Amino acid sequence: MKISVSYSELSEILLQRYGQTVRFSFLEERAIEAVVKKRALIVTLPIPVRLYVKSVRKSGVMVNYRILAGVDKVVGLALNYLIDRYPDIKPGITVENDSIDISLSKIKPANVFVKNFELRDIRFNEAGIDIEICVK
């Protein structure tokens, strides 16, 4: 079974849920770029983050990210802060160096998904993200 999510739909969800505008661009089948605008003093700067799907497991995914030197440490701190704000997801997300490991089986709200489905693949295209799953 394939689930497709357009970049515009994903951007809208992030805006509504977290109040953050994110623009996505296709790079290759396993990589996208997400651009977040951040205000710094009197100017607003675009901060591009490249996300690479490193591996997909039945109940998780490993993603690497690349960002401007110097900003990468700030992103790591911001990710850890965000994870701390949502205690339900904290047990299933590990941020180390430039990698994010997401283990759905350790995230309580994702237990229904893990019980009934398995991740097969995650790929990007010009329009959005394709997530392939199968029913257990």
PDB file of C-alpha atoms in Angstrom:
ATOM      1  CA  MET A   1       0.000   0.000   0.000  1.00  0.00           C
ATOM      2  CA  LYS A   2       1.369   3.443  -0.877  1.00  0.00           C
ATOM      3  CA  ILE A   3       0.579   6.664   0.972  1.00  0.00           C
ATOM      4  CA  SER A   4       1.470   9.905  -0.794  1.00  0.00           C
ATOM      5  CA  VAL A   5       1.818  13.230   0.996  1.00  0.00           C
ATOM      6  CA  SER A   6       2.416  16.360  -1.067  1.00  0.00           C
ATOM      7  CA  TYR A   7       4.996  18.878   0.068  1.00  0.00           C
ATOM      8  CA  SER A   8       2.316  21.557   0.263  1.00  0.00           C
ATOM      9  CA  GLU A   9       0.146  19.342   2.502  1.00  0.00           C
ATOM     10  CA  LEU A  10       3.113  18.610   4.766  1.00  0.00           C
ATOM     11  CA  SER A  11       3.991  22.333   4.918  1.00  0.00           C
ATOM     12  CA  GLU A  12       0.414  23.169   5.899  1.00  0.00           C
ATOM     13  CA  ILE A  13       0.408  20.551   8.681  1.00  0.00           C
ATOM     14  CA  LEU A  14       3.674  21.934  10.093  1.00  0.00           C
ATOM     15  CA  LEU A  15       2.346  25.485   9.940  1.00  0.00           C
ATOM     16  CA  GLN A  16      -0.941  24.604  11.677  1.00  0.00           C
ATOM     17  CA  ARG A  17       0.586  22.331  14.308  1.00  0.00           C
ATOM     18  CA  TYR A  18       3.868  24.094  15.107  1.00  0.00           C
ATOM     19  CA  GLY A  19       3.443  27.597  13.662  1.00  0.00           C
ATOM     20  CA  GLN A  20       6.489  27.133  11.435  1.00  0.00           C
ATOM     21  CA  THR A  21       6.578  27.676   7.686  1.00  0.00           C
ATOM     22  CA  VAL A  22       8.712  25.048   5.926  1.00  0.00           C
ATOM     23  CA  ARG A  23       9.266  24.861   2.159  1.00  0.00           C
ATOM     24  CA  PHE A  24      10.273  21.479   0.721  1.00  0.00           C
ATOM     25  CA  SER A  25      12.185  20.753  -2.496  1.00  0.00           C
ATOM     26  CA  PHE A  26      12.974  17.468  -4.188  1.00  0.00           C
ATOM     27  CA  LEU A  27      16.681  16.629  -4.525  1.00  0.00           C
ATOM     28  CA  GLU A  28      16.703  12.923  -5.320  1.00  0.00           C
ATOM     29  CA  GLU A  29      14.769   9.753  -4.544  1.00  0.00           C
ATOM     30  CA  ARG A  30      16.238   9.554  -1.023  1.00  0.00           C
ATOM     31  CA  ALA A  31      16.777  13.264  -0.296  1.00  0.00           C
ATOM     32  CA  ILE A  32      14.834  16.499   0.077  1.00  0.00           C
ATOM     33  CA  GLU A  33      15.656  19.993   1.194  1.00  0.00           C
ATOM     34  CA  ALA A  34      13.583  21.761   3.834  1.00  0.00           C
ATOM     35  CA  VAL A  35      13.976  25.533   4.130  1.00  0.00           C
ATOM     36  CA  VAL A  36      12.956  27.233   7.356  1.00  0.00           C
ATOM     37  CA  LYS A  37      13.026  31.004   7.700  1.00  0.00           C
ATOM     38  CA  LYS A  38      14.372  32.342  10.985  1.00  0.00           C
ATOM     39  CA  ARG A  39      14.508  35.911  12.166  1.00  0.00           C
ATOM     40  CA  ALA A  40      17.976  37.089  13.216  1.00  0.00           C
ATOM     41  CA  LEU A  41      18.049  40.629  14.552  1.00  0.00           C
ATOM     42  CA  ILE A  42      16.548  42.765  11.769  1.00  0.00           C
ATOM     43  CA  VAL A  43      16.614  40.265   8.879  1.00  0.00           C
ATOM     44  CA  THR A  44      14.917  36.967   8.156  1.00  0.00           C
ATOM     45  CA  LEU A  45      17.292  34.281   6.961  1.00  0.00           C
ATOM     46  CA  PRO A  46      16.401  31.108   5.068  1.00  0.00           C
ATOM     47  CA  ILE A  47      18.045  28.057   6.640  1.00  0.00           C
ATOM     48  CA  PRO A  48      18.201  25.082   4.276  1.00  0.00           C
ATOM     49  CA  VAL A  49      18.398  21.594   5.770  1.00  0.00           C
ATOM     50  CA  ARG A  50      19.014  18.577   3.543  1.00  0.00           C
ATOM     51  CA  LEU A  51      17.365  15.373   4.748  1.00  0.00           C
ATOM     52  CA  TYR A  52      18.533  11.956   3.568  1.00  0.00           C
ATOM     53  CA  VAL A  53      16.677   8.696   4.259  1.00  0.00           C
ATOM     54  CA  LYS A  54      19.500   6.435   5.345  1.00  0.00           C
ATOM     55  CA  SER A  55      17.468   3.330   6.174  1.00  0.00           C
ATOM     56  CA  VAL A  56      13.887   2.167   6.590  1.00  0.00           C
ATOM     57  CA  ARG A  57      12.990  -0.565   9.069  1.00  0.00           C
ATOM     58  CA  LYS A  58       9.644  -2.266   9.697  1.00  0.00           C
ATOM     59  CA  SER A  59       8.911   0.106  12.568  1.00  0.00           C
ATOM     60  CA  GLY A  60      11.328   2.958  12.076  1.00  0.00           C
ATOM     61  CA  VAL A  61      13.521   5.130   9.917  1.00  0.00           C
ATOM     62  CA  MET A  62      17.012   6.642  10.118  1.00  0.00           C
ATOM     63  CA  VAL A  63      17.445  10.102   8.603  1.00  0.00           C
ATOM     64  CA  ASN A  64      20.672  12.061   8.189  1.00  0.00           C
ATOM     65  CA  TYR A  65      20.640  15.834   7.884  1.00  0.00           C
ATOM     66  CA  ARG A  66      23.108  18.327   6.443  1.00  0.00           C
ATOM     67  CA  ILE A  67      23.098  21.996   7.293  1.00  0.00           C
ATOM     68  CA  LEU A  68      25.469  24.961   7.240  1.00  0.00           C
ATOM     69  CA  ALA A  69      28.521  24.572   9.460  1.00  0.00           C
ATOM     70  CA  GLY A  70      27.952  26.250  12.798  1.00  0.00           C
ATOM     71  CA  VAL A  71      24.198  26.032  12.474  1.00  0.00           C
ATOM     72  CA  ASP A  72      24.288  22.228  12.746  1.00  0.00           C
ATOM     73  CA  LYS A  73      24.861  22.348  16.521  1.00  0.00           C
ATOM     74  CA  VAL A  74      21.951  24.777  16.909  1.00  0.00           C
ATOM     75  CA  VAL A  75      19.714  22.407  14.929  1.00  0.00           C
ATOM     76  CA  GLY A  76      20.718  19.488  17.166  1.00  0.00           C
ATOM     77  CA  LEU A  77      19.867  21.521  20.256  1.00  0.00           C
ATOM     78  CA  ALA A  78      16.567  22.666  18.713  1.00  0.00           C
ATOM     79  CA  LEU A  79      15.624  19.065  17.842  1.00  0.00           C
ATOM     80  CA  ASN A  80      16.362  17.916  21.384  1.00  0.00           C
ATOM     81  CA  TYR A  81      14.319  20.827  22.778  1.00  0.00           C
ATOM     82  CA  LEU A  82      11.388  19.968  20.480  1.00  0.00           C
ATOM     83  CA  ILE A  83      11.535  16.293  21.446  1.00  0.00           C
ATOM     84  CA  ASP A  84      11.549  17.237  25.145  1.00  0.00           C
ATOM     85  CA  ARG A  85       8.365  19.295  24.611  1.00  0.00           C
ATOM     86  CA  TYR A  86       6.485  16.217  23.367  1.00  0.00           C
ATOM     87  CA  PRO A  87       7.050  13.474  25.954  1.00  0.00           C
ATOM     88  CA  ASP A  88       4.980  10.934  23.985  1.00  0.00           C
ATOM     89  CA  ILE A  89       7.528  10.875  21.150  1.00  0.00           C
ATOM     90  CA  LYS A  90      10.699  11.245  23.232  1.00  0.00           C
ATOM     91  CA  PRO A  91      11.336   7.501  23.856  1.00  0.00           C
ATOM     92  CA  GLY A  92      11.301   6.788  20.118  1.00  0.00           C
ATOM     93  CA  ILE A  93      13.549   9.544  18.777  1.00  0.00           C
ATOM     94  CA  THR A  94      17.307   9.641  19.112  1.00  0.00           C
ATOM     95  CA  VAL A  95      19.379  12.541  17.766  1.00  0.00           C
ATOM     96  CA  GLU A  96      23.088  11.856  17.480  1.00  0.00           C
ATOM     97  CA  ASN A  97      25.570  13.912  15.474  1.00  0.00           C
ATOM     98  CA  ASP A  98      23.830  14.432  12.116  1.00  0.00           C
ATOM     99  CA  SER A  99      21.394  11.505  12.425  1.00  0.00           C
ATOM    100  CA  ILE A 100      17.837  11.159  13.638  1.00  0.00           C
ATOM    101  CA  ASP A 101      16.653   7.645  14.450  1.00  0.00           C
ATOM    102  CA  ILE A 102      12.879   7.283  14.749  1.00  0.00           C
ATOM    103  CA  SER A 103      11.630   4.058  16.316  1.00  0.00           C
ATOM    104  CA  LEU A 104       7.835   3.952  16.050  1.00  0.00           C
ATOM    105  CA  SER A 105       7.591   0.938  18.352  1.00  0.00           C
ATOM    106  CA  LYS A 106       8.825   3.131  21.236  1.00  0.00           C
ATOM    107  CA  ILE A 107       6.307   5.917  20.595  1.00  0.00           C
ATOM    108  CA  LYS A 108       3.066   5.202  22.415  1.00  0.00           C
ATOM    109  CA  PRO A 109       0.718   7.013  19.960  1.00  0.00           C
ATOM    110  CA  ALA A 110       2.276   4.992  17.103  1.00  0.00           C
ATOM    111  CA  ASN A 111       1.595   1.603  18.714  1.00  0.00           C
ATOM    112  CA  VAL A 112      -1.607   1.074  16.705  1.00  0.00           C
ATOM    113  CA  PHE A 113       0.341   1.633  13.482  1.00  0.00           C
ATOM    114  CA  VAL A 114       3.176  -0.708  14.518  1.00  0.00           C
ATOM    115  CA  LYS A 115       0.680  -3.377  15.597  1.00  0.00           C
ATOM    116  CA  ASN A 116      -1.078  -3.379  12.218  1.00  0.00           C
ATOM    117  CA  PHE A 117       1.462  -2.172   9.633  1.00  0.00           C
ATOM    118  CA  GLU A 118       5.118  -2.352   8.628  1.00  0.00           C
ATOM    119  CA  LEU A 119       7.106   0.327   6.876  1.00  0.00           C
ATOM    120  CA  ARG A 120       8.575  -0.870   3.588  1.00  0.00           C
ATOM    121  CA  ASP A 121      10.056   2.242   1.999  1.00  0.00           C
ATOM    122  CA  ILE A 122      10.126   6.031   1.940  1.00  0.00           C
ATOM    123  CA  ARG A 123      10.937   7.842  -1.307  1.00  0.00           C
ATOM    124  CA  PHE A 124      10.701  11.405  -2.526  1.00  0.00           C
ATOM    125  CA  ASN A 125       9.558  12.758  -5.877  1.00  0.00           C
ATOM    126  CA  GLU A 126       8.878  16.170  -7.429  1.00  0.00           C
ATOM    127  CA  ALA A 127       5.406  16.370  -5.844  1.00  0.00           C
ATOM    128  CA  GLY A 128       5.926  14.901  -2.392  1.00  0.00           C
ATOM    129  CA  ILE A 129       6.718  11.877  -0.253  1.00  0.00           C
ATOM    130  CA  ASP A 130       5.689   8.294  -1.019  1.00  0.00           C
ATOM    131  CA  ILE A 131       5.507   5.984   1.986  1.00  0.00           C
ATOM    132  CA  GLU A 132       5.123   2.293   1.261  1.00  0.00           C
ATOM    133  CA  ILE A 133       3.604   0.152   4.018  1.00  0.00           C
ATOM    134  CA  CYS A 134       2.125  -3.321   4.257  1.00  0.00           C
ATOM    135  CA  VAL A 135      -0.565  -4.778   6.466  1.00  0.00           C
ATOM    136  CA  LYS A 136       0.685  -7.394   8.947  1.00  0.00           C
TER     137      LYS A 136
END
